[in-house]
Amino acid sequence: MESTTAALKEWNVAVNALENGNTIMLLRKGGIREQGGKFNIAHQQVLLYPTFEHQQPNLLKSKYANQVQIVDSGWHPEKIKISSFAEITNVLPVSNKSILNKLFFYHIWNEKFVSDRLKWKPQQRLYILLLRTYKLSQVYEIFYRPEYSGCRSWIELATPINITDLVPVLNDDTYWSLSSEICQFFTE
């Protein structure tokens, strides 16, 4: 595969943390506009599409809270910068708060966010996604389009983005070591 249009929408602060190697983890329960109202993995390999509208500093650890740009509801930049690609290596369903507590070190969110995510739609599982993130060979600026809006995880970009010459954010040993540490909590 030399290019793709598949993208995963995520808070800009989370995309930055993935791109900087500060985390390999996302927490997902699905957006309001998800198919069937539930989260599903639509693609294993995706571009990371940064969003701004729903970022809330009070749901992040203090290290990340000051990185949030507060915007009005419905606001989006005219152009979106796409600078990374990720392979979802693990999808770990979790409904146990004690496991989430053990994972606190590995992600960017605070206890309130984790607790709120677990309680929201309690009949649905929360998913831990582990992402092997890569920097693209260049930053792509794409124009925002109305079909990219809404509370959903997956979108298809109008224009394919080249994914050749990717550079891993973390080397193999570091990524797989972190991944193993996290997965270990699910086998205890």
Short mmCIF file of C-alpha atoms in Angstrom, two decimals:
data_model
loop_
_atom_site.label_atom_id
_atom_site.label_comp_id
_atom_site.label_asym_id
_atom_site.label_seq_id
_atom_site.Cartn_x
_atom_site.Cartn_y
_atom_site.Cartn_z
CA MET A 1 0.00 0.00 0.00
CA GLU A 2 1.55 3.28 -1.11
CA SER A 3 -1.27 5.61 -0.08
CA THR A 4 -4.48 5.62 1.92
CA THR A 5 -7.57 7.68 2.60
CA ALA A 6 -8.54 5.86 5.83
CA ALA A 7 -8.25 8.10 8.88
CA LEU A 8 -8.94 7.85 12.60
CA LYS A 9 -10.21 11.04 14.23
CA GLU A 10 -8.69 11.88 17.59
CA TRP A 11 -8.10 14.94 19.76
CA ASN A 12 -5.17 17.00 18.51
CA VAL A 13 -3.46 16.71 21.91
CA ALA A 14 -3.66 12.90 21.70
CA VAL A 15 -2.32 12.85 18.13
CA ASN A 16 0.61 15.01 19.30
CA ALA A 17 1.28 12.64 22.21
CA LEU A 18 1.31 9.66 19.83
CA GLU A 19 3.60 11.51 17.39
CA ASN A 20 5.99 12.49 20.18
CA GLY A 21 6.18 8.98 21.62
CA ASN A 22 4.52 10.01 24.90
CA THR A 23 1.87 7.32 24.55
CA ILE A 24 0.93 4.37 22.38
CA MET A 25 -2.60 4.17 23.78
CA LEU A 26 -6.03 5.54 22.93
CA LEU A 27 -9.28 4.85 24.77
CA ARG A 28 -12.38 4.40 22.61
CA LYS A 29 -16.05 3.78 23.15
CA GLY A 30 -17.29 5.18 19.90
CA GLY A 31 -18.87 8.38 18.72
CA ILE A 32 -22.52 9.27 18.52
CA ARG A 33 -22.50 8.69 14.76
CA GLU A 34 -20.76 5.29 14.89
CA GLN A 35 -22.45 2.52 12.95
CA GLY A 36 -24.94 0.91 15.31
CA GLY A 37 -23.84 3.35 18.03
CA LYS A 38 -20.91 1.07 18.91
CA PHE A 39 -17.20 1.28 18.35
CA ASN A 40 -15.76 -1.06 15.72
CA ILE A 41 -12.35 -1.25 14.13
CA ALA A 42 -12.92 -0.12 10.56
CA HIS A 43 -9.23 -0.13 9.63
CA GLN A 44 -6.05 -1.56 11.16
CA GLN A 45 -3.84 1.00 9.41
CA VAL A 46 -4.87 4.64 9.46
CA LEU A 47 -3.82 8.21 9.10
CA LEU A 48 -4.24 10.20 12.31
CA TYR A 49 -6.71 13.07 11.81
CA PRO A 50 -6.44 15.69 14.57
CA THR A 51 -9.65 17.23 15.91
CA PHE A 52 -10.08 20.27 18.12
CA GLU A 53 -13.78 20.72 18.87
CA HIS A 54 -14.28 18.43 21.89
CA GLN A 55 -10.86 18.73 23.55
CA GLN A 56 -11.23 19.54 27.23
CA PRO A 57 -8.23 20.45 29.39
CA ASN A 58 -10.04 19.28 32.55
CA LEU A 59 -10.02 15.69 31.19
CA LEU A 60 -6.26 15.53 30.65
CA LYS A 61 -3.28 15.08 32.92
CA SER A 62 -1.80 18.48 33.75
CA LYS A 63 1.19 17.86 31.45
CA TYR A 64 -1.20 17.82 28.48
CA ALA A 65 -4.00 20.15 29.60
CA ASN A 66 -2.10 23.33 28.71
CA GLN A 67 -1.60 22.07 25.14
CA VAL A 68 -5.31 22.28 24.36
CA GLN A 69 -6.62 25.02 22.13
CA ILE A 70 -10.19 25.75 23.25
CA VAL A 71 -12.53 26.27 20.30
CA ASP A 72 -16.23 26.95 19.86
CA SER A 73 -18.60 24.10 19.12
CA GLY A 74 -18.59 23.39 15.40
CA TRP A 75 -15.23 25.11 14.83
CA HIS A 76 -12.64 23.43 12.65
CA PRO A 77 -9.54 24.73 10.92
CA GLU A 78 -9.80 25.52 7.23
CA LYS A 79 -6.88 23.15 6.65
CA ILE A 80 -6.03 20.02 8.61
CA LYS A 81 -2.42 18.93 9.02
CA ILE A 82 -1.92 15.20 8.57
CA SER A 83 1.56 14.20 9.69
CA SER A 84 1.28 10.65 10.98
CA PHE A 85 0.11 7.16 10.22
CA ALA A 86 -0.56 4.35 12.70
CA GLU A 87 -1.01 0.63 12.78
CA ILE A 88 -3.45 -0.56 15.42
CA THR A 89 -1.56 -3.52 16.86
CA ASN A 90 -3.90 -4.39 19.72
CA VAL A 91 -7.56 -3.85 20.57
CA LEU A 92 -8.16 -4.63 24.23
CA PRO A 93 -11.73 -4.53 25.57
CA VAL A 94 -11.97 -3.45 29.19
CA SER A 95 -14.84 -3.02 31.61
CA ASN A 96 -12.89 -3.32 34.84
CA LYS A 97 -11.86 -0.08 36.53
CA SER A 98 -8.97 -1.79 38.32
CA ILE A 99 -7.31 -2.56 34.96
CA LEU A 100 -7.82 1.04 33.88
CA ASN A 101 -6.18 2.20 37.11
CA LYS A 102 -3.13 0.08 36.31
CA LEU A 103 -2.94 1.65 32.84
CA PHE A 104 -2.97 5.23 34.14
CA PHE A 105 0.78 5.70 33.57
CA TYR A 106 0.48 4.79 29.87
CA HIS A 107 -1.99 7.40 28.58
CA ILE A 108 -2.64 11.16 28.65
CA TRP A 109 -6.08 11.34 30.30
CA ASN A 110 -6.85 12.01 33.94
CA GLU A 111 -8.94 9.91 36.32
CA LYS A 112 -12.12 11.90 35.58
CA PHE A 113 -11.91 11.16 31.86
CA VAL A 114 -11.27 7.46 32.43
CA SER A 115 -14.11 7.19 34.94
CA ASP A 116 -16.50 9.15 32.68
CA ARG A 117 -15.64 6.98 29.65
CA LEU A 118 -16.25 3.80 31.61
CA LYS A 119 -19.63 5.06 32.93
CA TRP A 120 -20.88 6.46 29.58
CA LYS A 121 -23.04 3.82 27.91
CA PRO A 122 -22.09 1.26 30.59
CA GLN A 123 -23.57 -1.61 28.56
CA GLN A 124 -20.78 -1.04 25.99
CA ARG A 125 -17.17 -1.91 26.52
CA LEU A 126 -14.37 0.58 26.53
CA TYR A 127 -11.53 -0.33 24.17
CA ILE A 128 -7.84 0.27 24.62
CA LEU A 129 -6.15 0.73 21.25
CA LEU A 130 -2.40 0.32 21.02
CA LEU A 131 -0.99 2.20 18.06
CA ARG A 132 2.39 1.88 16.41
CA THR A 133 2.76 5.45 15.16
CA TYR A 134 4.88 6.61 12.23
CA LYS A 135 5.72 10.08 10.97
CA LEU A 136 4.89 10.66 7.33
CA SER A 137 7.70 11.69 4.99
CA GLN A 138 6.07 15.14 4.87
CA VAL A 139 3.21 17.01 6.52
CA TYR A 140 0.11 17.13 4.33
CA GLU A 141 -2.34 20.00 4.58
CA ILE A 142 -5.79 19.05 3.42
CA PHE A 143 -8.86 21.23 3.23
CA TYR A 144 -11.57 20.54 5.76
CA ARG A 145 -14.71 19.05 4.21
CA PRO A 146 -18.18 18.81 5.79
CA GLU A 147 -18.13 15.01 5.50
CA TYR A 148 -15.23 14.94 8.00
CA SER A 149 -17.43 16.43 10.72
CA GLY A 150 -19.43 14.71 13.40
CA CYS A 151 -18.82 12.42 16.34
CA ARG A 152 -17.42 9.38 14.61
CA SER A 153 -14.07 7.65 14.74
CA TRP A 154 -13.45 6.82 11.09
CA ILE A 155 -13.44 8.97 7.98
CA GLU A 156 -12.30 8.60 4.40
CA LEU A 157 -10.26 11.53 3.14
CA ALA A 158 -11.10 12.92 -0.28
CA THR A 159 -7.48 12.68 -1.42
CA PRO A 160 -5.10 9.76 -0.81
CA ILE A 161 -2.01 10.46 1.28
CA ASN A 162 1.33 8.85 0.54
CA ILE A 163 2.46 6.44 3.25
CA THR A 164 5.81 5.38 1.84
CA ASP A 165 9.04 6.23 3.65
CA LEU A 166 7.42 6.14 7.09
CA VAL A 167 9.61 6.72 10.14
CA PRO A 168 8.55 4.96 13.37
CA VAL A 169 8.12 7.28 16.34
CA LEU A 170 9.46 4.58 18.68
CA ASN A 171 12.01 1.94 17.73
CA ASP A 172 10.89 -1.69 17.58
CA ASP A 173 12.24 -2.67 21.00
CA THR A 174 10.66 0.29 22.79
CA TYR A 175 7.27 -0.10 21.12
CA TRP A 176 6.98 -3.85 21.65
CA SER A 177 8.22 -3.58 25.23
CA LEU A 178 5.53 -0.99 26.05
CA SER A 179 2.91 -3.00 24.22
CA SER A 180 3.84 -6.15 26.18
CA GLU A 181 3.72 -4.27 29.50
CA ILE A 182 0.21 -3.03 28.73
CA CYS A 183 -1.07 -6.36 27.42
CA GLN A 184 0.22 -8.08 30.55
CA PHE A 185 -2.50 -6.36 32.61
CA PHE A 186 -5.13 -8.17 30.56
CA THR A 187 -3.75 -11.64 31.31
CA GLU A 188 -3.44 -11.31 35.09
#
